[in-house]
Short mmCIF file of C-alpha atoms in Angstrom, two decimals:
data_model
loop_
_atom_site.label_atom_id
_atom_site.label_comp_id
_atom_site.label_asym_id
_atom_site.label_seq_id
_atom_site.Cartn_x
_atom_site.Cartn_y
_atom_site.Cartn_z
CA MET A 1 -17.21 20.92 10.77
CA ALA A 2 -17.18 19.75 7.17
CA HIS A 3 -20.29 20.47 5.16
CA GLN A 4 -22.16 17.59 3.59
CA SER A 5 -23.87 18.22 0.28
CA PRO A 6 -27.61 17.54 0.42
CA LEU A 7 -27.35 15.97 -3.02
CA LEU A 8 -25.99 12.50 -2.44
CA ASP A 9 -26.55 9.61 -4.80
CA PHE A 10 -26.60 6.13 -3.40
CA ILE A 11 -26.53 2.61 -4.68
CA ILE A 12 -28.21 -0.24 -2.82
CA VAL A 13 -26.06 -3.34 -3.21
CA ARG A 14 -27.48 -6.71 -2.23
CA ASN A 15 -25.56 -9.86 -1.49
CA ILE A 16 -27.57 -12.41 -3.46
CA GLN A 17 -26.72 -15.38 -1.25
CA LEU A 18 -27.21 -13.67 2.13
CA SER A 19 -30.06 -11.45 0.92
CA ARG A 20 -28.84 -8.47 2.89
CA LYS A 21 -28.30 -4.89 1.79
CA THR A 22 -25.20 -2.71 1.90
CA PHE A 23 -25.47 1.03 1.33
CA VAL A 24 -22.81 2.79 -0.73
CA TRP A 25 -23.04 6.59 -0.75
CA VAL A 26 -21.41 8.30 -3.68
CA THR A 27 -21.15 11.99 -4.50
CA GLY A 28 -20.90 12.52 -8.26
CA TRP A 29 -22.51 12.45 -11.65
CA PHE A 30 -23.90 9.15 -12.97
CA SER A 31 -24.51 9.92 -16.62
CA LEU A 32 -23.21 10.05 -20.20
CA SER A 33 -19.92 8.37 -21.09
CA LEU A 34 -16.28 9.15 -21.78
CA ARG A 35 -15.75 8.95 -25.54
CA ALA A 36 -12.63 7.49 -27.13
CA ASP A 37 -12.31 10.68 -29.20
CA GLN A 38 -12.47 12.95 -26.15
CA SER A 39 -9.55 15.37 -26.13
CA GLU A 40 -6.61 14.49 -23.86
CA ARG A 41 -5.93 16.51 -20.74
CA ARG A 42 -2.51 16.28 -19.17
CA GLY A 43 -0.99 17.75 -16.05
CA PRO A 44 2.17 17.68 -13.96
CA GLY A 45 2.70 14.58 -11.89
CA SER A 46 0.25 12.43 -13.82
CA ASP A 47 1.18 8.75 -14.08
CA SER A 48 -2.04 7.89 -15.92
CA LEU A 49 -1.11 9.38 -19.29
CA THR A 50 1.95 8.80 -21.41
CA ALA A 51 2.90 10.01 -24.87
CA GLY A 52 0.66 8.67 -27.59
CA ARG A 53 -3.08 8.10 -27.63
CA ARG A 54 -2.69 4.32 -27.81
CA SER A 55 -1.28 4.25 -24.26
CA ILE A 56 -4.57 5.50 -22.78
CA SER A 57 -6.92 2.83 -21.56
CA LEU A 58 -10.59 3.28 -22.33
CA VAL A 59 -11.30 1.80 -18.93
CA VAL A 60 -12.15 4.46 -16.39
CA LEU A 61 -11.02 4.48 -12.77
CA CYS A 62 -13.36 6.69 -10.78
CA ILE A 63 -12.23 7.85 -7.34
CA TYR A 64 -15.18 9.21 -5.41
CA GLU A 65 -15.80 10.96 -2.13
CA ASP A 66 -18.49 9.40 0.03
CA GLU A 67 -20.25 10.45 3.18
CA GLY A 68 -17.22 9.40 5.20
CA PHE A 69 -15.52 12.75 4.56
CA THR A 70 -17.59 14.21 7.40
CA ASN A 71 -15.62 12.12 9.90
CA LEU A 72 -12.23 13.39 8.76
CA GLY A 73 -12.47 16.71 10.57
CA PRO A 74 -10.85 19.98 9.53
CA VAL A 75 -8.18 18.41 7.32
CA VAL A 76 -10.69 18.06 4.46
CA ASP A 77 -12.30 21.50 4.74
CA LEU A 78 -10.26 22.85 1.81
CA ARG A 79 -9.25 19.67 0.00
CA PRO A 80 -10.78 16.45 -1.30
CA VAL A 81 -10.20 13.23 0.57
CA HIS A 82 -8.02 11.81 -2.19
CA ASP A 83 -5.38 14.53 -1.62
CA LEU A 84 -4.69 13.52 1.99
CA ARG A 85 -1.15 12.31 2.63
CA CYS A 86 -0.42 8.88 4.14
CA GLY A 87 3.17 7.66 3.91
CA ARG A 88 5.18 9.09 1.01
CA PHE A 89 2.14 9.59 -1.19
CA THR A 90 -1.34 10.99 -1.19
CA LEU A 91 -4.28 8.61 -1.41
CA LEU A 92 -4.75 9.54 -5.08
CA ASP A 93 -1.07 8.89 -5.82
CA LYS A 94 -1.48 5.39 -4.41
CA PHE A 95 -4.32 4.68 -6.85
CA ARG A 96 -2.24 6.06 -9.72
CA ARG A 97 0.59 3.71 -8.88
CA ARG A 98 -1.80 0.75 -8.84
CA TYR A 99 -3.45 1.82 -12.11
CA PRO A 100 -0.86 3.80 -14.12
CA ARG A 101 -2.63 3.49 -17.51
CA GLU A 102 -6.30 3.93 -16.66
CA ARG A 103 -8.10 7.21 -17.20
CA ILE A 104 -8.90 8.72 -13.80
CA VAL A 105 -12.11 10.58 -13.02
CA LEU A 106 -12.56 12.33 -9.69
CA TRP A 107 -15.94 12.75 -8.03
CA VAL A 108 -15.79 15.31 -5.25
CA ARG A 109 -18.08 17.60 -3.28
CA GLU A 110 -19.54 20.20 -5.62
CA GLU A 111 -17.94 23.09 -3.74
CA LEU A 112 -14.50 21.54 -4.38
CA ALA A 113 -14.96 20.76 -8.06
CA GLU A 114 -13.57 24.00 -9.49
CA LEU A 115 -10.47 23.91 -7.31
CA VAL A 116 -9.85 20.21 -7.93
CA ALA A 117 -10.04 20.79 -11.69
CA GLU A 118 -7.28 23.40 -11.26
CA THR A 119 -5.04 21.29 -9.07
CA HIS A 120 -5.53 18.07 -11.07
CA PRO A 121 -5.65 19.09 -14.73
CA GLU A 122 -4.58 15.55 -15.66
CA CYS A 123 -7.89 14.19 -14.32
CA LEU A 124 -11.51 14.76 -15.22
CA VAL A 125 -13.64 16.11 -12.39
CA ASN A 126 -17.34 15.45 -11.76
CA VAL A 127 -17.93 14.29 -15.30
CA PRO A 128 -20.33 11.48 -16.18
CA VAL A 129 -18.95 8.04 -16.98
CA GLU A 130 -20.23 4.74 -18.30
CA PRO A 131 -18.80 1.23 -17.89
CA PRO A 132 -16.46 -0.53 -18.15
CA SER A 133 -15.35 1.21 -14.98
CA LEU A 134 -13.86 0.63 -11.56
CA PHE A 135 -15.10 2.84 -8.73
CA PHE A 136 -13.21 3.27 -5.46
CA SER A 137 -13.89 5.33 -2.38
CA ALA A 138 -11.17 7.96 -1.95
CA ARG A 139 -10.77 6.71 1.64
CA THR A 140 -9.38 3.36 0.44
CA ILE A 141 -5.80 2.11 0.32
CA LEU A 142 -5.68 -1.05 -1.77
CA ASP A 143 -3.23 -3.77 -0.74
CA LYS A 144 -3.14 -5.08 -4.28
CA LYS A 145 -4.49 -4.17 -7.68
CA LEU A 146 -7.96 -5.45 -8.47
CA PRO A 147 -8.47 -6.57 -12.06
CA VAL A 148 -10.43 -4.29 -14.31
CA ALA A 149 -11.97 -7.26 -16.06
CA GLY A 150 -14.46 -9.36 -14.20
CA GLU A 151 -18.03 -9.65 -13.08
CA GLU A 152 -19.95 -6.74 -11.67
CA ALA A 153 -19.52 -6.61 -7.90
CA VAL A 154 -19.23 -4.40 -4.86
CA PHE A 155 -15.89 -4.51 -3.04
CA VAL A 156 -15.95 -4.78 0.75
CA ALA A 157 -13.10 -4.39 3.25
CA SER A 158 -13.31 -4.31 7.06
CA GLY A 159 -17.08 -4.60 6.75
CA GLN A 160 -17.31 -1.43 4.66
CA PRO A 161 -18.03 -0.99 0.94
CA VAL A 162 -14.93 0.51 -0.66
CA GLY A 163 -15.88 0.41 -4.34
CA PHE A 164 -17.53 -1.49 -7.13
CA ARG A 165 -17.06 -2.71 -10.70
CA LEU A 166 -19.53 -1.99 -13.49
CA THR A 167 -19.44 -3.62 -16.92
CA LYS A 168 -22.92 -2.82 -18.21
CA SER A 169 -24.62 0.45 -18.97
CA ARG A 170 -27.46 1.62 -16.78
CA ALA A 171 -30.42 3.76 -17.77
CA TRP A 172 -29.11 6.78 -15.89
CA LYS A 173 -30.43 10.19 -16.81
CA PRO A 174 -27.69 12.33 -18.28
CA GLY A 175 -26.64 15.25 -16.14
CA CYS A 176 -28.79 14.53 -13.08
CA LEU A 177 -28.17 13.24 -9.58
CA GLY A 178 -30.50 10.35 -9.02
CA ARG A 179 -31.20 7.44 -6.74
CA LEU A 180 -30.00 4.27 -8.43
CA GLN A 181 -30.52 0.67 -7.37
CA LEU A 182 -28.18 -2.13 -8.41
CA GLU A 183 -28.18 -5.76 -7.32
CA LEU A 184 -24.55 -6.87 -7.08
CA PRO A 185 -22.74 -9.65 -5.19
CA GLU A 186 -20.20 -8.64 -2.55
CA VAL A 187 -16.52 -9.48 -2.97
CA ALA A 188 -14.14 -9.22 -0.02
CA VAL A 189 -10.92 -7.38 -0.91
CA SER A 190 -7.69 -6.63 0.92
CA ALA A 191 -7.64 -2.91 1.67
CA ARG A 192 -7.36 -0.39 4.49
CA VAL A 193 -10.07 2.20 5.04
CA ILE A 194 -9.50 5.74 6.34
CA THR A 195 -12.48 6.32 8.63
CA TYR A 196 -11.04 8.96 10.98
CA PRO A 197 -8.04 11.29 10.69
CA TRP A 198 -5.97 9.29 13.17
CA HIS A 199 -6.02 6.38 10.74
CA LEU A 200 -3.84 8.45 8.37
CA VAL A 201 -1.31 8.80 11.19
CA GLU A 202 -1.50 5.18 12.33
CA LEU A 203 -1.05 3.81 8.80
CA THR A 204 1.84 6.08 7.82
CA MET A 205 4.48 3.98 9.61
CA ASP A 206 3.51 0.81 7.73
CA GLU A 207 2.98 2.67 4.44
CA LEU A 208 6.51 4.09 4.56
CA LYS A 209 7.89 0.59 5.08
CA ARG A 210 5.73 -0.89 2.32
CA GLU A 211 6.84 1.82 -0.08
CA ALA A 212 10.48 0.90 0.55
CA ASN A 213 9.86 -2.06 -1.76
CA ASP A 214 9.03 0.35 -4.59
CA LYS A 215 12.28 1.84 -5.87
CA ARG A 216 10.73 3.90 -8.65
CA LYS A 217 12.13 7.44 -8.81
CA VAL A 218 14.44 7.01 -5.78
CA GLN A 219 18.10 6.11 -5.55
CA GLY A 220 20.26 4.64 -2.81
CA PHE A 221 22.62 7.09 -1.09
CA ARG A 222 26.39 6.63 -0.91
CA GLY A 223 27.58 10.09 0.22
CA ALA A 224 29.39 11.19 3.38
CA VAL A 225 26.79 11.16 6.15
CA ARG A 226 26.58 9.36 9.46
CA VAL A 227 24.12 6.51 8.93
CA VAL A 228 23.16 4.09 11.68
CA GLY A 229 21.76 0.98 10.03
CA SER A 230 21.68 -0.01 6.38
CA ARG A 231 22.78 2.70 3.96
CA LYS A 232 20.69 0.94 1.32
CA ALA A 233 17.57 2.10 3.19
CA LEU A 234 18.48 5.77 2.73
CA PHE A 235 17.13 7.28 -0.49
CA LEU A 236 18.28 10.74 -1.52
CA ALA A 237 17.25 12.87 -4.50
CA ARG A 238 20.14 14.26 -6.49
CA ASP A 239 19.64 17.90 -5.49
CA ALA A 240 18.80 17.25 -1.84
CA ARG A 241 21.41 18.42 0.66
CA ILE A 242 22.60 16.90 3.93
CA TRP A 243 24.80 19.21 6.00
CA PRO A 244 27.60 18.02 8.33
CA GLU A 245 26.77 16.85 11.87
CA VAL A 246 23.60 15.01 10.78
CA VAL A 247 22.77 11.49 12.00
CA ILE A 248 20.23 9.32 10.16
CA SER A 249 19.06 5.98 11.53
CA THR A 250 17.54 3.38 9.21
CA GLU A 251 17.44 0.71 11.91
CA THR A 252 13.69 1.23 12.37
CA GLY A 253 12.82 1.88 8.71
CA PRO A 254 13.77 3.59 5.44
CA VAL A 255 14.38 7.32 5.06
CA TYR A 256 13.44 9.20 1.88
CA ILE A 257 14.80 12.71 1.26
CA ASP A 258 13.15 14.25 -1.79
CA ARG A 259 14.40 16.86 -4.25
CA GLY A 260 15.51 20.21 -2.90
CA ALA A 261 15.15 19.13 0.74
CA GLN A 262 17.77 20.17 3.28
CA ILE A 263 18.84 18.45 6.48
CA ARG A 264 20.72 21.04 8.52
CA PRO A 265 23.35 20.41 11.24
CA HIS A 266 22.51 18.63 14.49
CA SER A 267 19.42 16.96 13.06
CA PHE A 268 18.67 13.36 14.08
CA ILE A 269 16.26 11.45 11.83
CA GLU A 270 14.87 7.97 12.52
CA GLY A 271 13.11 5.98 9.85
CA PRO A 272 10.65 5.27 8.56
CA CYS A 273 10.46 8.86 7.39
CA TYR A 274 9.66 10.84 4.26
CA ILE A 275 10.97 14.39 3.75
CA GLY A 276 9.24 16.10 0.84
CA PRO A 277 10.49 18.50 -1.86
CA GLY A 278 11.97 21.72 -0.51
CA THR A 279 11.36 20.80 3.13
CA VAL A 280 14.00 21.91 5.66
CA ILE A 281 14.80 19.85 8.76
CA ASP A 282 16.61 22.39 10.94
CA GLY A 283 18.36 20.82 13.93
CA ALA A 284 15.27 18.71 14.62
CA ARG A 285 14.77 15.36 16.32
CA VAL A 286 12.56 13.41 13.94
CA ARG A 287 11.27 10.21 15.52
CA PRO A 288 9.92 7.19 13.56
CA GLY A 289 6.74 7.42 11.48
CA CYS A 290 6.92 10.99 10.14
CA SER A 291 5.93 12.20 6.68
CA PHE A 292 6.56 15.80 5.64
CA GLY A 293 5.00 17.10 2.44
CA PRO A 294 6.58 19.85 0.32
CA GLN A 295 8.07 23.07 1.64
CA CYS A 296 7.79 22.47 5.40
CA ARG A 297 10.10 23.97 8.03
CA ILE A 298 10.73 21.57 10.91
CA GLY A 299 12.54 22.07 14.22
CA GLY A 300 12.20 20.76 17.77
CA GLU A 301 10.87 17.22 18.16
CA VAL A 302 8.33 15.48 15.91
CA GLU A 303 7.12 11.90 16.26
CA ALA A 304 4.71 9.79 14.18
CA THR A 305 3.16 12.83 12.51
CA VAL A 306 2.02 13.76 9.00
CA PHE A 307 2.56 17.30 7.73
CA GLN A 308 0.43 17.72 4.60
CA GLY A 309 2.79 20.41 3.28
CA TYR A 310 3.78 24.11 3.32
CA SER A 311 3.64 24.31 7.13
CA ASN A 312 5.99 25.65 9.79
CA LYS A 313 7.12 24.07 13.02
CA HIS A 314 10.52 25.72 12.94
CA HIS A 315 11.17 26.07 16.67
CA GLU A 316 11.42 23.99 19.81
CA GLY A 317 8.35 22.14 21.05
CA TYR A 318 6.88 18.67 20.56
CA ILE A 319 4.31 17.48 18.02
CA GLY A 320 3.45 13.78 18.08
CA HIS A 321 0.88 11.34 16.64
CA SER A 322 -0.78 14.21 14.80
CA PHE A 323 -1.93 15.35 11.37
CA ILE A 324 -1.02 18.92 10.39
CA GLY A 325 -2.65 20.52 7.34
CA GLU A 326 -1.16 23.03 4.90
CA TRP A 327 -0.10 26.62 5.61
CA VAL A 328 -0.10 26.01 9.37
CA ASN A 329 2.23 28.00 11.62
CA LEU A 330 3.01 26.53 15.04
CA GLY A 331 4.58 29.16 17.29
CA ALA A 332 7.76 28.49 19.25
CA LEU A 333 7.34 25.90 22.04
CA THR A 334 3.92 24.82 20.78
CA THR A 335 3.46 21.33 22.21
CA ASN A 336 0.70 18.77 22.02
CA SER A 337 -0.16 16.02 24.47
CA ASP A 338 -0.51 12.59 22.86
CA LEU A 339 -0.92 10.45 25.99
CA LYS A 340 -3.34 10.73 28.91
CA ASN A 341 -1.93 10.56 32.43
CA ALA A 342 -4.29 7.67 33.17
CA TYR A 343 -3.04 5.72 30.12
CA GLN A 344 -6.60 5.37 28.84
CA PRO A 345 -7.74 5.41 25.19
CA VAL A 346 -8.03 8.92 23.77
CA GLN A 347 -11.35 10.36 22.66
CA VAL A 348 -11.65 12.88 19.82
CA LEU A 349 -14.60 15.16 19.09
CA ILE A 350 -15.96 14.57 15.58
CA GLN A 351 -19.02 16.62 14.61
CA GLY A 352 -19.67 17.24 18.29
CA ARG A 353 -19.55 13.53 19.20
CA ALA A 354 -16.82 12.01 21.36
CA ILE A 355 -15.29 9.12 19.39
CA ASP A 356 -13.22 6.56 21.27
CA THR A 357 -10.10 6.01 19.16
CA GLY A 358 -9.10 2.86 21.04
CA LEU A 359 -5.54 4.23 20.97
CA LEU A 360 -3.33 5.27 23.85
CA LYS A 361 -1.40 7.78 21.73
CA VAL A 362 -3.33 10.40 19.77
CA GLY A 363 -2.13 13.96 19.24
CA CYS A 364 -3.88 16.78 17.38
CA PHE A 365 -5.54 17.34 13.99
CA VAL A 366 -4.91 20.81 12.62
CA GLY A 367 -6.78 22.34 9.67
CA ASP A 368 -5.19 24.46 6.96
CA HIS A 369 -3.99 27.98 7.80
CA ALA A 370 -4.35 27.46 11.57
CA LYS A 371 -1.90 29.32 13.81
CA THR A 372 -0.75 28.95 17.40
CA ALA A 373 1.02 31.47 19.62
CA ILE A 374 4.31 30.82 21.41
CA GLY A 375 4.01 28.41 24.28
CA THR A 376 0.68 26.95 23.14
CA MET A 377 -0.34 23.69 24.83
CA LEU A 378 -2.71 21.50 22.83
CA ASN A 379 -4.77 18.92 24.67
CA THR A 380 -4.73 15.19 23.89
CA GLY A 381 -6.86 14.52 20.79
CA THR A 382 -7.50 18.19 19.98
CA SER A 383 -9.04 19.28 16.66
CA VAL A 384 -7.97 22.74 15.50
CA GLY A 385 -10.24 24.22 12.84
CA THR A 386 -9.29 25.76 9.52
CA PHE A 387 -7.90 29.31 9.92
CA ALA A 388 -8.18 29.07 13.71
CA ASN A 389 -5.85 31.47 15.54
CA TRP A 390 -5.16 30.24 19.08
CA PHE A 391 -3.21 32.34 21.58
CA GLU A 392 -4.92 31.60 24.90
CA PRO A 393 -2.90 30.58 28.01
CA GLY A 394 -3.18 27.14 29.56
CA LEU A 395 -4.28 23.84 28.08
CA SER A 396 -6.47 24.19 24.99
CA PRO A 397 -10.04 22.86 24.74
CA LYS A 398 -10.53 19.62 22.82
CA GLU A 399 -12.04 21.45 19.84
CA ILE A 400 -11.12 24.87 18.45
CA PRO A 401 -13.58 26.00 15.77
CA ALA A 402 -12.65 27.19 12.31
CA PHE A 403 -11.85 30.91 11.99
CA ALA A 404 -11.60 31.27 15.79
CA TRP A 405 -9.72 34.29 17.10
CA GLY A 406 -8.79 33.09 20.56
CA ARG A 407 -11.45 31.79 22.89
CA THR A 408 -14.42 33.96 21.91
CA GLY A 409 -13.50 35.99 18.83
CA ARG A 410 -13.71 35.33 15.12
CA TRP A 411 -11.61 36.48 12.17
CA ALA A 412 -13.13 38.85 9.64
CA LEU A 413 -13.21 37.36 6.15
CA GLY A 414 -11.15 40.20 4.70
CA ASP A 415 -8.40 39.59 7.25
CA VAL A 416 -8.54 35.87 6.56
CA LEU A 417 -7.96 36.35 2.84
CA ASP A 418 -5.28 39.01 3.31
CA THR A 419 -3.34 36.76 5.69
CA ALA A 420 -3.65 33.78 3.35
CA HIS A 421 -2.14 35.87 0.53
CA GLN A 422 0.79 36.93 2.70
CA VAL A 423 1.48 33.45 4.05
CA MET A 424 1.29 31.71 0.69
CA ALA A 425 3.43 34.34 -1.03
CA ARG A 426 6.30 33.36 1.27
CA ARG A 427 6.40 30.01 -0.56
CA GLY A 428 5.88 31.55 -3.98
CA VAL A 429 2.22 30.48 -4.19
CA ARG A 430 -0.69 32.73 -5.13
CA PRO A 431 -4.20 31.58 -4.18
CA SER A 432 -6.50 31.26 -7.16
CA PRO A 433 -9.97 32.83 -7.29
CA ALA A 434 -11.42 29.31 -6.91
CA TYR A 435 -9.43 28.83 -3.70
CA GLU A 436 -10.59 32.19 -2.35
CA ARG A 437 -14.21 31.35 -3.14
CA LEU A 438 -13.86 28.06 -1.27
CA ILE A 439 -12.44 29.86 1.76
CA ALA A 440 -15.32 32.34 1.67
CA LEU A 441 -17.82 29.47 1.46
CA ARG A 442 -16.25 27.74 4.45
CA PHE A 443 -16.38 31.04 6.34
CA GLU A 444 -20.10 31.45 5.63
CA ARG A 445 -20.83 27.92 6.86
CA THR A 446 -18.91 28.32 10.11
CA THR A 447 -20.72 29.71 13.14
CA THR A 448 -19.10 31.53 16.02
CA ALA A 449 -18.43 29.36 19.05
CA SER A 450 -17.16 30.11 22.55
CA TYR A 451 -15.94 27.96 25.40
#
């Protein structure tokens, strides 16, 4: 279960006309300001900075984590909410594309701050800011860009506060976490909110189709490959490779094949689908609604599933309507159920509570570095914890705790770190000290459980 910091700031926002209160919980620093003479920081993949100081807006876009991260299960144990994948892009990438010239500040849980500063050197992390600023919850996908200029307000979508605009300075104490009270009118905005992990899966199909209208950094494909449907809906990076005996269908949506990806013989891919950099589709049947991050290995059958990246499902077996974290290895014939025999809505355990998804099809949610043995059967709506190692016969329980070693055991921390080094080295990645410290912290906060 994700750990919630005891230090949470909040803002009380009141609708002046209705005289009611909305609570917005924000984790971050509310103090000091970003100076125009502050030194630039740049990093790979940043769309917010371009050459020349004049291209940098003094307006700050602050993406913050709120208390909602606790409902996202194991997929946010080792990453901030804004790095979750939905469609082609992560949630942070979507904000960048809406606001390509604004300076981005990230407010994250304190235990993630060091790692996030490493992985996002182009952004400022947990630094104080002053208006003019736009603030958005990291769990938000905006349907359109909201203007930076305007009156102070809190933005609401689907009955939830998703951000706010500040134009005036507040008397906030520098460097402290405090309880602040603002009186702001509510403004309804068009946005989707990620409340539970299955929302990332459910929204991916539509996001892939929406992103087909954005042709930046993709090109139409005209090579020799069997395409069923419009060839204009197939986008292929220059150094991606499609082998003979591959069939790609764009009848149900666009297909994006990113740089260095390979589609090996006897693969069948149905759009909408995104195949990330260096990912290999090896004789797989890829059904509509899949998004694969970088460096995945995919075989068997996959349907309506997000792979965050760097994970293996290289053999036969079925994974559907699921979210798979990074550095996961699914043994041969690992299969999840995504539909109950009674055709009733699926329930998922979140923080020990059974949440009714209202959906007939829900698969599994697998935390980073989890591993399954050959022939594993995952129950409908199962959550598999970070670094869980599951090798028990029969249908799995609905919740497998982090660092589990089978039904009753638990990994030793030394073995956990050694295995992480070996697994990540296979993709040419070396875990940083900050990443190792975060793993150790998660280990300390996880208690042994048995079924």
